Amino acid sequence: MELLKEIAAQVENGRHNEVRSLVETCIEGGVGAGDILNNGLVAGMNSIGVKFRNNEVFVPEVLMAARAMKAGLEIIKPILLRDKVPSKGTIVMGTVRGDLHDIGKNIVCYMLQGAGYDVIDIGIDISKETFIEAARSNGAQVIGLSSLLTTTMTYMKEVMEAVRASDLAGTVKVIVGGAPVTQDFAVEIGANGYASDASTAVEVVRGLLGYWPIRGGGSGPRVAARLLLLFH
């Protein structure tokens, strides 16, 4: 549908007013909220994500696209909830204790939201206990830990140890990433995988959680395991 393609294009261009207007036009024309989400908003964020990964666009463009996507999402979210459109999963994101940086974390949040996941951002300077409790209370399949500094990335190991000592032990999969983080570090702390950028993080989450619905109303198997995503 041409309107959905136009929504995707305007999301990619970061034009939030145009996105809002197009989404309203689609709703008035009887287009389903799920179609608007997947074939309009998500498609646009997917496109900007690929360009970001390939260094064709940069942080300002991603933030503008995210703003445009959120403008459309605000309109259709009540409809999605009313119609019980299945969620792809819930992700808790935050920056680890001692680290006050959040730009990278925010980009990951925007990209995951744009990919159709429910994202709960719990902020900066977050303790291991808070991450674990947030996962429990929100029924999250994914927890994202953000770290930009070599001095704070070591706290990821403490989170890993806390997870292993908790009731989540054996059900949590761990992926690490961030400016100072390497694949070797991921192996060293016992993580299950590594993502080097925001687009890769989305792909990893898709691969591990798949497209099966988590919230009621859809078909396909439920994903029992939680994923712990460590990213910058």
Short mmCIF file of C-alpha atoms in Angstrom, two decimals:
data_model
loop_
_atom_site.label_atom_id
_atom_site.label_comp_id
_atom_site.label_asym_id
_atom_site.label_seq_id
_atom_site.Cartn_x
_atom_site.Cartn_y
_atom_site.Cartn_z
CA MET A 1 0.00 0.00 0.00
CA GLU A 2 1.40 3.36 -1.04
CA LEU A 3 0.46 5.12 2.21
CA LEU A 4 2.45 2.61 4.24
CA LYS A 5 5.45 3.03 1.95
CA GLU A 6 5.16 6.78 2.42
CA ILE A 7 5.05 6.37 6.22
CA ALA A 8 8.25 4.30 6.04
CA ALA A 9 9.91 6.93 3.86
CA GLN A 10 8.91 9.80 6.15
CA VAL A 11 10.12 7.90 9.23
CA GLU A 12 13.44 7.41 7.49
CA ASN A 13 13.52 11.13 6.66
CA GLY A 14 12.72 12.05 10.26
CA ARG A 15 9.55 14.00 9.44
CA HIS A 16 7.40 13.45 12.50
CA ASN A 17 4.53 15.76 11.51
CA GLU A 18 4.15 14.03 8.16
CA VAL A 19 4.26 10.62 9.84
CA ARG A 20 1.55 11.64 12.29
CA SER A 21 -0.67 12.90 9.47
CA LEU A 22 -0.15 9.80 7.33
CA VAL A 23 -0.89 7.46 10.24
CA GLU A 24 -4.12 9.30 10.97
CA THR A 25 -5.08 9.05 7.29
CA CYS A 26 -4.42 5.30 7.33
CA ILE A 27 -6.57 4.80 10.42
CA GLU A 28 -9.40 6.81 8.88
CA GLY A 29 -9.09 4.65 5.78
CA GLY A 30 -9.43 1.44 7.76
CA VAL A 31 -5.80 0.30 7.68
CA GLY A 32 -5.03 -1.94 10.65
CA ALA A 33 -2.73 -0.71 13.41
CA GLY A 34 -0.60 -3.83 13.03
CA ASP A 35 -0.04 -3.10 9.35
CA ILE A 36 0.84 0.51 10.12
CA LEU A 37 3.33 -0.65 12.74
CA ASN A 38 5.04 -3.40 10.76
CA ASN A 39 4.82 -2.14 7.18
CA GLY A 40 5.16 1.56 7.92
CA LEU A 41 6.91 2.51 11.16
CA VAL A 42 9.06 -0.60 11.57
CA ALA A 43 9.98 -0.64 7.88
CA GLY A 44 11.23 2.93 8.13
CA MET A 45 13.32 2.23 11.22
CA ASN A 46 14.73 -0.92 9.63
CA SER A 47 15.89 1.13 6.67
CA ILE A 48 17.53 3.84 8.79
CA GLY A 49 19.12 1.10 10.90
CA VAL A 50 20.80 -0.46 7.88
CA LYS A 51 22.09 2.94 6.77
CA PHE A 52 23.37 3.65 10.28
CA ARG A 53 25.23 0.36 10.37
CA ASN A 54 26.78 1.13 6.97
CA ASN A 55 27.82 4.64 8.10
CA GLU A 56 25.51 6.24 5.53
CA VAL A 57 23.72 8.20 8.27
CA PHE A 58 24.74 9.18 11.78
CA VAL A 59 23.32 9.70 15.28
CA PRO A 60 21.32 12.88 14.50
CA GLU A 61 19.50 11.18 11.63
CA VAL A 62 18.72 8.14 13.77
CA LEU A 63 17.33 10.33 16.54
CA MET A 64 15.16 12.24 14.06
CA ALA A 65 13.85 8.98 12.61
CA ALA A 66 13.14 7.69 16.12
CA ARG A 67 11.19 10.84 16.93
CA ALA A 68 9.13 10.39 13.77
CA MET A 69 8.51 6.72 14.56
CA LYS A 70 7.39 7.56 18.09
CA ALA A 71 4.98 10.19 16.76
CA GLY A 72 3.21 7.50 14.78
CA LEU A 73 3.46 4.93 17.56
CA GLU A 74 1.73 7.26 20.02
CA ILE A 75 -1.32 7.29 17.76
CA ILE A 76 -1.60 3.56 17.16
CA LYS A 77 -0.50 2.25 20.56
CA PRO A 78 -3.98 2.52 22.15
CA ILE A 79 -5.39 0.64 19.15
CA LEU A 80 -2.72 -2.05 19.41
CA LEU A 81 -3.58 -2.55 23.08
CA ARG A 82 -7.32 -2.53 22.40
CA ASP A 83 -7.01 -5.04 19.58
CA LYS A 84 -4.50 -7.14 21.57
CA VAL A 85 -1.95 -7.09 18.78
CA PRO A 86 0.82 -9.48 19.93
CA SER A 87 4.03 -7.96 21.23
CA LYS A 88 7.34 -9.28 19.91
CA GLY A 89 8.75 -9.08 23.42
CA THR A 90 9.56 -6.77 26.32
CA ILE A 91 13.03 -5.33 26.80
CA VAL A 92 14.36 -3.55 29.90
CA MET A 93 17.24 -1.19 29.11
CA GLY A 94 19.56 0.79 31.39
CA THR A 95 23.13 2.00 31.89
CA VAL A 96 25.17 0.05 34.45
CA ARG A 97 26.20 1.33 37.86
CA GLY A 98 28.84 4.05 37.79
CA ASP A 99 28.14 5.03 34.16
CA LEU A 100 26.08 8.13 33.36
CA HIS A 101 26.21 7.87 29.56
CA ASP A 102 22.95 7.21 27.75
CA ILE A 103 23.14 8.28 24.09
CA GLY A 104 24.12 4.82 22.83
CA LYS A 105 21.55 3.17 25.08
CA ASN A 106 18.88 5.53 23.80
CA ILE A 107 19.68 4.67 20.19
CA VAL A 108 19.38 0.96 20.96
CA CYS A 109 16.04 1.64 22.67
CA TYR A 110 14.76 3.56 19.66
CA MET A 111 15.89 0.88 17.23
CA LEU A 112 14.25 -1.87 19.27
CA GLN A 113 11.03 0.14 19.61
CA GLY A 114 11.12 0.71 15.89
CA ALA A 115 11.45 -3.04 15.39
CA GLY A 116 8.22 -3.61 17.30
CA TYR A 117 9.44 -4.49 20.79
CA ASP A 118 8.14 -3.04 24.05
CA VAL A 119 11.11 -1.21 25.60
CA ILE A 120 11.31 -0.07 29.22
CA ASP A 121 14.19 2.33 29.81
CA ILE A 122 15.13 2.31 33.50
CA GLY A 123 17.81 4.99 33.17
CA ILE A 124 21.48 5.33 34.11
CA ASP A 125 23.73 4.18 36.99
CA ILE A 126 21.63 1.04 37.52
CA SER A 127 22.55 -1.70 40.00
CA LYS A 128 22.50 -5.43 39.30
CA GLU A 129 19.62 -5.84 41.74
CA THR A 130 17.54 -3.24 39.91
CA PHE A 131 18.11 -4.88 36.53
CA ILE A 132 17.07 -8.28 37.83
CA GLU A 133 14.00 -6.94 39.62
CA ALA A 134 12.98 -4.91 36.56
CA ALA A 135 13.11 -8.06 34.45
CA ARG A 136 10.93 -9.92 36.92
CA SER A 137 8.35 -7.19 37.46
CA ASN A 138 7.94 -6.41 33.77
CA GLY A 139 8.03 -9.97 32.53
CA ALA A 140 10.88 -8.99 30.23
CA GLN A 141 12.43 -11.34 27.75
CA VAL A 142 15.37 -8.95 27.32
CA ILE A 143 17.38 -6.80 29.72
CA GLY A 144 19.79 -4.31 28.18
CA LEU A 145 22.86 -3.20 30.13
CA SER A 146 24.67 -0.16 28.77
CA SER A 147 28.35 0.65 29.36
CA LEU A 148 30.58 3.17 27.60
CA LEU A 149 33.65 3.08 29.86
CA THR A 150 36.29 0.44 30.53
CA THR A 151 35.96 1.27 34.23
CA THR A 152 32.25 0.43 34.26
CA MET A 153 32.09 -2.46 31.81
CA THR A 154 33.60 -4.70 34.48
CA TYR A 155 30.31 -4.31 36.35
CA MET A 156 28.77 -6.48 33.64
CA LYS A 157 30.58 -9.42 35.19
CA GLU A 158 28.97 -8.64 38.54
CA VAL A 159 25.57 -8.60 36.87
CA MET A 160 26.33 -11.97 35.30
CA GLU A 161 27.25 -13.40 38.68
CA ALA A 162 24.08 -11.95 40.22
CA VAL A 163 21.95 -13.47 37.47
CA ARG A 164 23.55 -16.87 37.98
CA ALA A 165 22.83 -16.62 41.71
CA SER A 166 19.21 -15.59 41.16
CA ASP A 167 16.07 -17.47 40.20
CA LEU A 168 16.81 -16.44 36.59
CA ALA A 169 19.82 -18.76 36.49
CA GLY A 170 19.62 -21.16 33.58
CA THR A 171 16.92 -19.17 31.80
CA VAL A 172 18.89 -16.04 30.91
CA LYS A 173 20.89 -15.66 27.71
CA VAL A 174 23.53 -12.94 27.69
CA ILE A 175 24.75 -10.80 24.80
CA VAL A 176 27.34 -8.08 25.43
CA GLY A 177 28.33 -5.00 23.48
CA GLY A 178 29.51 -1.41 23.80
CA ALA A 179 32.46 0.77 22.88
CA PRO A 180 35.00 -0.92 25.20
CA VAL A 181 33.50 -4.41 24.97
CA THR A 182 34.93 -7.15 22.75
CA GLN A 183 34.01 -10.68 21.78
CA ASP A 184 36.84 -11.93 23.99
CA PHE A 185 35.40 -10.07 26.97
CA ALA A 186 31.99 -11.57 26.25
CA VAL A 187 33.48 -15.06 26.36
CA GLU A 188 35.48 -14.24 29.48
CA ILE A 189 32.41 -13.28 31.53
CA GLY A 190 30.35 -16.15 30.16
CA ALA A 191 28.04 -14.20 27.89
CA ASN A 192 26.16 -16.04 25.17
CA GLY A 193 26.86 -13.56 22.39
CA TYR A 194 28.10 -10.15 21.31
CA ALA A 195 26.56 -7.24 19.37
CA SER A 196 28.76 -4.47 18.03
CA ASP A 197 26.12 -1.82 17.20
CA ALA A 198 22.44 -0.93 17.51
CA SER A 199 21.36 -2.58 14.27
CA THR A 200 23.22 -5.75 15.16
CA ALA A 201 21.52 -5.73 18.57
CA VAL A 202 18.12 -5.71 16.87
CA GLU A 203 19.14 -8.59 14.62
CA VAL A 204 20.43 -10.58 17.58
CA VAL A 205 17.20 -10.06 19.52
CA ARG A 206 15.20 -11.08 16.48
CA GLY A 207 17.28 -14.19 16.10
CA LEU A 208 16.94 -15.22 19.73
CA LEU A 209 13.31 -14.25 20.32
CA GLY A 210 12.13 -14.67 16.76
CA TYR A 211 8.85 -13.13 15.68
CA TRP A 212 6.66 -15.22 17.93
CA PRO A 213 4.20 -13.17 19.99
CA ILE A 214 4.80 -12.80 23.70
CA ARG A 215 1.63 -10.93 24.62
CA GLY A 216 -1.66 -12.76 24.18
CA GLY A 217 -3.64 -12.99 20.99
CA GLY A 218 -1.16 -14.47 18.55
CA SER A 219 -0.02 -17.84 17.37
CA GLY A 220 3.24 -19.72 17.62
CA PRO A 221 5.33 -20.92 20.57
CA ARG A 222 6.05 -18.65 23.48
CA VAL A 223 9.67 -17.90 24.24
CA ALA A 224 10.42 -19.02 27.78
CA ALA A 225 14.03 -17.89 28.06
CA ARG A 226 14.93 -14.35 29.00
CA LEU A 227 17.67 -12.57 27.12
CA LEU A 228 20.13 -10.25 28.84
CA LEU A 229 21.40 -7.73 26.32
CA LEU A 230 24.49 -5.75 27.24
CA PHE A 231 25.01 -2.77 24.96
CA HIS A 232 26.55 0.70 24.85
#
